């Protein structure tokens, strides 16, 4: 996932030399059918132009600098994308030592904890390469500066282990078809599959891509991805918006020969291309579940499927369309139930005429509700940094509005921020505002009802005792070796009481990874000396299903 900082109403220019902020500019340039140059500050928010169903139920969007958001949520995904392509986030530069790379990743986990995030989406296959020892593709050049060079450790193993130590979900992020950010196959290492099978790839827009219409290329991509699923304890498999490449003015996708060979039965090349991507998405979804039924599969597409002016099922927008531009029928993937979650990149402000956040979120909520697919919203934090978003409250208002849609239209279960480097940068204080308005307390990741739950036993809470640095809480995992918990949630209320309401998000103090231990303890360093507290603990499986709460214990 790479992002273009230009105004979203601007017509996409021709490609330039890649940089961390301009790679993939077709997407961020945002082709529009409307007149460019509308000032965001002059736009008003109107719900009347929503689809009829959404207009009837959509809440009014939050406005102003001091949103009074809905009550905090016990469960919501709070995540950030950690991008590796052209070293956007991690590693911050190619050629850092293994120890420097590890220290940088631990820093990103520190950031996640500081902002009370509970998941990270880490790019581990940016350009048909690997952040793990893969038998299918070479080591990534973004690790060492040299494609195919061993970085001296296993980055994916480190990422998974360290994320789980902090009970942060790790979704491995892959770019399926992109082979290289340049167009010359000779610059790839000789053992690269694109060199071994030159008929699998074509050049377009100054980059190399696997041909999505070739069954052999599709199979290779799936095997490369599944190798990591089989060998690492991933929580999710994640794709972004790159399928067929974004259109480049004056260029034609060079797949005429493939279409002539494999396109029988399709009236147009566009239908055939969509079929190729559909087949890939459906197949990889099924194969992930065959390997590990509990691993989530999700995609973060461009935020507009189709405009209502093109298709009555589309959104009340006037921008480029993933269905027609990337041949990605994202609505179909959701309604067919091929995805566990959809994470559309709704990278525009509330009130933007051509692509209004306040119209797109309800539209996606309605679509996701049809199949029970979980909906998370991709947030353009980088646009606060670049100045496209001028209101410091824009991000917080997005969350307020999304939570209102969740309550009144259909499920909106969290937000993902692009990209990691913009979170601690806190442009215009926007993430501090999100933390204050929405993330004051930890949150559990939403459970996944469609995926297999694990039997859970209620923990046995032994005692909660004061120590010099806080209250130490001790309990036993009652599931033992047969039904061990993946993690635990610790709840606390003021005073000595007989019952703790674990559905009140303000009572959640922390979650803690079990790490295979039957005897568990947690130090509550936020406890204030001289106060009385009551604690309970619950067990969580790897999909965040929760046991009944333990018996209460008072701080003594």
Coordinates of C-alpha atoms in Angstrom, one line a residue, residues 148-458:
X148 CA 18.1 -12.1 -2.3
X149 CA 20.6 -11.2 0.6
X150 CA 19.9 -12.9 3.9
X151 CA 19.3 -10.3 6.6
X152 CA 20.8 -12.5 9.3
X153 CA 17.5 -13.2 11.1
X154 CA 14.0 -14.1 10.3
X155 CA 12.0 -10.8 10.3
X156 CA 8.6 -12.4 10.1
X157 CA 9.3 -14.8 13.0
X158 CA 10.5 -11.8 15.0
X159 CA 7.5 -9.7 14.1
X160 CA 5.0 -12.4 15.1
X161 CA 6.8 -13.3 18.4
X162 CA 7.2 -9.7 19.6
X163 CA 3.7 -8.6 18.5
X164 CA 2.2 -11.6 20.4
X165 CA 4.2 -10.9 23.5
X166 CA 2.2 -7.6 23.8
X167 CA -1.0 -9.3 22.7
X168 CA -1.1 -7.3 19.5
X169 CA -2.6 -9.1 16.5
X170 CA -0.3 -9.4 13.5
X171 CA -1.8 -9.4 10.0
X172 CA 0.8 -10.2 7.4
X173 CA 0.3 -7.9 4.4
X174 CA 1.0 -9.1 0.8
X175 CA 0.9 -7.5 -2.6
X176 CA -0.2 -10.3 -4.9
X177 CA 0.8 -9.3 -8.4
X178 CA 3.4 -6.5 -8.1
X179 CA 6.9 -7.9 -9.0
X180 CA 9.1 -4.8 -9.0
X181 CA 8.9 -1.0 -8.6
X182 CA 10.9 -0.8 -11.9
X183 CA 10.3 -2.5 -15.3
X184 CA 13.5 -4.2 -16.2
X185 CA 13.5 -8.0 -15.3
X186 CA 17.3 -8.1 -15.7
X187 CA 17.5 -6.1 -12.4
X188 CA 16.0 -9.0 -10.5
X189 CA 18.2 -11.7 -9.1
X190 CA 18.6 -14.7 -11.5
X191 CA 16.6 -17.1 -9.3
X192 CA 13.6 -14.8 -9.1
X193 CA 10.5 -16.5 -10.5
X194 CA 10.0 -13.6 -12.9
X195 CA 13.4 -14.3 -14.4
X196 CA 12.9 -18.1 -14.4
X197 CA 9.5 -17.6 -16.1
X198 CA 9.6 -14.4 -18.1
X199 CA 6.3 -15.3 -19.7
X200 CA 4.6 -14.9 -16.3
X201 CA 5.2 -11.1 -16.2
X202 CA 4.6 -7.9 -18.1
X203 CA 5.7 -4.3 -17.7
X204 CA 3.2 -1.5 -17.2
X205 CA 3.5 2.0 -15.9
X206 CA 7.2 1.6 -15.2
X207 CA 6.7 -1.5 -13.0
X208 CA 6.6 -5.3 -13.4
X209 CA 3.6 -7.4 -12.6
X210 CA 2.7 -11.0 -12.6
X211 CA 0.0 -11.6 -15.2
X212 CA -3.3 -12.3 -13.3
X213 CA -4.7 -14.1 -16.3
X214 CA -2.1 -16.9 -16.2
X215 CA -3.0 -19.9 -14.0
X216 CA 0.7 -20.7 -13.5
X217 CA 1.4 -17.2 -12.1
X218 CA -1.7 -17.4 -9.9
X219 CA -0.6 -20.7 -8.4
X220 CA 2.9 -19.4 -7.7
X221 CA 1.6 -16.4 -5.9
X222 CA -0.8 -18.5 -3.8
X223 CA 2.0 -21.0 -2.9
X224 CA 4.3 -18.2 -1.8
X225 CA 1.7 -16.7 0.5
X226 CA 0.5 -20.0 1.9
X227 CA 4.1 -20.9 2.8
X228 CA 4.1 -18.1 5.4
X229 CA 0.6 -19.1 6.6
X230 CA 1.7 -22.7 7.1
X231 CA 4.9 -21.8 8.9
X232 CA 4.1 -18.7 11.1
X233 CA 1.5 -18.0 13.7
X234 CA -0.3 -15.3 11.8
X235 CA -3.6 -13.8 12.9
X236 CA -4.5 -12.6 9.5
X237 CA -3.6 -12.5 5.8
X238 CA -4.1 -9.0 4.3
X239 CA -4.1 -7.6 0.8
X240 CA -4.4 -3.9 -0.1
X241 CA -5.9 -2.2 -3.2
X242 CA -3.4 -3.4 -5.8
X243 CA -4.7 -6.0 -8.2
X244 CA -4.6 -5.0 -11.8
X245 CA -2.5 -1.8 -11.9
X246 CA -4.1 1.6 -11.7
X247 CA -4.5 3.1 -15.2
X248 CA -1.7 5.1 -16.7
X249 CA -2.5 7.6 -19.4
X250 CA -1.5 6.5 -22.9
X251 CA -0.7 2.9 -21.9
X252 CA -2.5 -0.4 -22.4
X253 CA -2.2 -3.4 -20.2
X254 CA -0.2 -5.9 -22.3
X255 CA -2.4 -9.0 -21.8
X256 CA -3.9 -9.4 -25.2
X257 CA -2.1 -12.7 -25.8
X258 CA -3.2 -14.1 -22.4
X259 CA -6.7 -13.1 -23.1
X260 CA -6.6 -14.8 -26.5
X261 CA -5.3 -18.0 -24.9
X262 CA -7.4 -18.0 -21.7
X263 CA -10.4 -15.7 -22.3
X264 CA -12.8 -18.0 -24.1
X265 CA -16.4 -17.5 -22.9
X266 CA -15.9 -13.9 -21.8
X267 CA -17.5 -11.2 -23.9
X268 CA -14.9 -8.5 -23.0
X269 CA -11.4 -8.4 -21.7
X270 CA -12.8 -6.4 -18.7
X271 CA -15.1 -9.3 -17.7
X272 CA -12.2 -11.7 -18.0
X273 CA -9.9 -9.6 -15.9
X274 CA -12.5 -9.3 -13.1
X275 CA -13.0 -13.1 -13.3
X276 CA -9.2 -13.6 -12.9
X277 CA -9.1 -11.5 -9.7
X278 CA -12.3 -13.1 -8.4
X279 CA -10.9 -16.6 -8.9
X280 CA -7.7 -15.6 -7.1
X281 CA -9.5 -14.1 -4.1
X282 CA -11.9 -17.0 -3.8
X283 CA -9.2 -19.6 -4.1
X284 CA -6.7 -18.1 -1.7
X285 CA -9.5 -17.6 0.8
X286 CA -10.4 -21.3 0.6
X287 CA -6.8 -22.4 0.8
X288 CA -6.0 -20.3 3.8
X289 CA -8.9 -21.9 5.7
X290 CA -7.8 -25.4 4.6
X291 CA -4.4 -24.7 6.2
X292 CA -5.5 -22.8 9.3
X293 CA -9.3 -22.3 9.7
X294 CA -8.7 -19.6 12.3
X295 CA -6.6 -17.2 10.2
X296 CA -8.5 -14.2 9.1
X297 CA -8.5 -13.1 5.4
X298 CA -9.1 -9.5 4.6
X299 CA -8.6 -7.0 1.9
X300 CA -8.3 -3.2 2.0
X301 CA -9.5 -2.0 -1.4
X302 CA -9.8 1.5 -2.9
X303 CA -12.8 3.1 -1.2
X304 CA -15.2 3.3 -4.1
X305 CA -16.6 0.1 -5.7
X306 CA -18.8 1.9 -8.3
X307 CA -20.6 5.3 -8.4
X308 CA -24.4 5.2 -8.3
X309 CA -24.4 7.0 -11.6
X310 CA -22.7 4.0 -13.1
X311 CA -24.5 1.3 -11.2
X312 CA -27.6 1.8 -9.0
X313 CA -26.0 -0.4 -6.4
X314 CA -23.1 1.9 -6.1
X315 CA -22.3 4.8 -3.7
X316 CA -23.3 8.4 -4.0
X317 CA -19.8 9.4 -5.2
X318 CA -18.2 10.6 -8.4
X319 CA -14.7 9.2 -8.4
X320 CA -12.7 6.4 -9.9
X321 CA -14.1 2.9 -9.4
X322 CA -12.2 -0.2 -8.3
X323 CA -14.6 -2.4 -10.3
X324 CA -13.6 -0.7 -13.6
X325 CA -10.1 0.6 -12.7
X326 CA -8.4 -2.4 -11.0
X327 CA -11.0 -4.9 -12.2
X328 CA -11.6 -5.6 -8.5
X329 CA -15.3 -6.5 -7.8
X330 CA -14.9 -5.7 -4.1
X331 CA -18.6 -5.7 -3.4
X332 CA -18.9 -9.2 -4.8
X333 CA -16.1 -10.5 -2.6
X334 CA -18.1 -9.2 0.4
X335 CA -21.5 -10.4 -0.6
X336 CA -20.2 -13.9 -1.6
X337 CA -18.6 -14.2 1.9
X338 CA -15.1 -14.8 0.6
X339 CA -13.6 -12.4 3.1
X340 CA -13.6 -12.4 6.9
X341 CA -13.2 -8.6 6.8
X342 CA -13.2 -5.7 4.3
X343 CA -11.1 -2.6 5.1
X344 CA -12.0 0.0 2.4
X345 CA -9.6 2.9 2.2
X346 CA -12.1 5.8 2.7
X347 CA -9.3 8.4 2.5
X348 CA -11.5 11.5 2.1
X349 CA -12.9 14.0 4.5
X350 CA -16.4 14.4 5.7
X351 CA -18.2 16.6 3.2
X352 CA -15.9 16.1 0.2
X353 CA -18.3 16.3 -2.8
X354 CA -16.8 13.6 -5.0
X355 CA -16.1 11.1 -2.3
X356 CA -17.8 11.9 1.0
X357 CA -16.7 9.9 4.1
X358 CA -20.2 10.4 5.4
X359 CA -21.7 8.6 2.4
X360 CA -19.2 5.9 1.9
X361 CA -19.1 4.5 5.4
X362 CA -22.9 3.8 5.5
X363 CA -22.7 2.3 2.0
X364 CA -20.0 -0.1 3.0
X365 CA -21.8 -0.9 6.3
X366 CA -24.9 -1.9 4.3
X367 CA -22.9 -4.1 2.0
X368 CA -20.9 -5.8 4.8
X369 CA -24.1 -6.5 6.7
X370 CA -25.4 -8.7 3.9
X371 CA -22.9 -11.4 4.5
X372 CA -21.7 -10.8 8.1
X373 CA -18.3 -9.6 6.8
X374 CA -16.5 -7.5 9.4
X375 CA -16.0 -3.9 8.3
X376 CA -13.0 -1.8 9.3
X377 CA -12.3 1.6 7.8
X378 CA -9.0 2.6 6.4
X379 CA -8.0 6.1 7.5
X380 CA -5.7 8.6 5.6
X381 CA -3.7 9.9 8.6
X382 CA -1.0 10.9 6.1
X383 CA -3.4 13.5 4.7
X384 CA -3.4 15.3 8.0
X385 CA 0.4 15.4 7.7
X386 CA 0.3 16.7 4.1
X387 CA -2.3 19.3 4.9
X388 CA -5.2 17.9 2.7
X389 CA -7.2 17.4 5.9
X390 CA -7.2 20.9 7.5
X391 CA -9.4 20.2 10.5
X392 CA -7.4 18.8 13.5
X393 CA -10.6 17.0 14.5
X394 CA -11.1 15.2 11.2
X395 CA -9.7 11.8 12.4
X396 CA -11.7 11.9 15.6
X397 CA -14.8 13.0 13.8
X398 CA -14.4 10.0 11.4
X399 CA -14.4 7.6 14.4
X400 CA -17.4 9.4 16.0
X401 CA -19.3 9.1 12.7
X402 CA -18.3 5.5 12.1
X403 CA -19.5 4.5 15.6
X404 CA -22.8 6.2 14.9
X405 CA -23.1 4.2 11.7
X406 CA -22.3 1.1 13.6
X407 CA -25.2 1.8 16.0
X408 CA -27.7 2.9 13.4
X409 CA -27.0 1.4 10.0
X410 CA -24.7 -1.6 10.1
X411 CA -21.5 -2.9 11.7
X412 CA -18.4 -0.7 11.6
X413 CA -15.9 -2.4 13.9
X414 CA -12.8 -0.4 13.8
X415 CA -10.2 1.7 12.0
X416 CA -6.8 1.3 10.5
X417 CA -4.3 4.2 10.0
X418 CA -1.9 4.8 7.1
X419 CA 0.8 4.8 7.9
X420 CA 2.7 3.9 11.0
X421 CA 5.1 6.9 10.8
X422 CA 2.3 9.3 11.0
X423 CA 0.9 8.0 14.3
X424 CA 3.7 9.2 16.6
X425 CA 4.2 12.3 14.4
X426 CA 0.7 13.2 15.6
X427 CA 0.1 15.8 12.9
X428 CA -2.1 18.7 14.2
X429 CA -2.5 16.7 17.4
X430 CA -5.0 14.5 15.5
X431 CA -3.9 11.2 17.0
X432 CA -3.8 12.7 20.5
X433 CA -7.4 13.8 19.9
X434 CA -8.3 10.3 18.8
X435 CA -6.7 8.9 22.0
X436 CA -8.5 11.4 24.2
X437 CA -11.9 11.1 22.5
X438 CA -12.0 7.4 21.7
X439 CA -9.1 5.4 22.9
X440 CA -8.9 6.2 26.6
X441 CA -9.3 2.5 27.5
X442 CA -7.9 -0.6 25.9
X443 CA -10.2 -2.5 23.6
X444 CA -10.6 -6.2 22.6
X445 CA -10.4 -7.1 18.9
X446 CA -13.9 -7.9 17.7
X447 CA -14.6 -11.6 17.8
X448 CA -15.1 -13.5 14.5
X449 CA -18.3 -15.4 14.8
X450 CA -17.9 -17.1 11.4
X451 CA -14.5 -18.7 12.5
X452 CA -14.1 -21.6 14.8
X453 CA -14.1 -20.8 18.5
X454 CA -12.1 -22.6 21.1
X455 CA -13.6 -24.0 24.3
X456 CA -12.8 -21.7 27.2
X457 CA -12.7 -22.3 30.9
X458 CA -13.3 -19.5 33.4

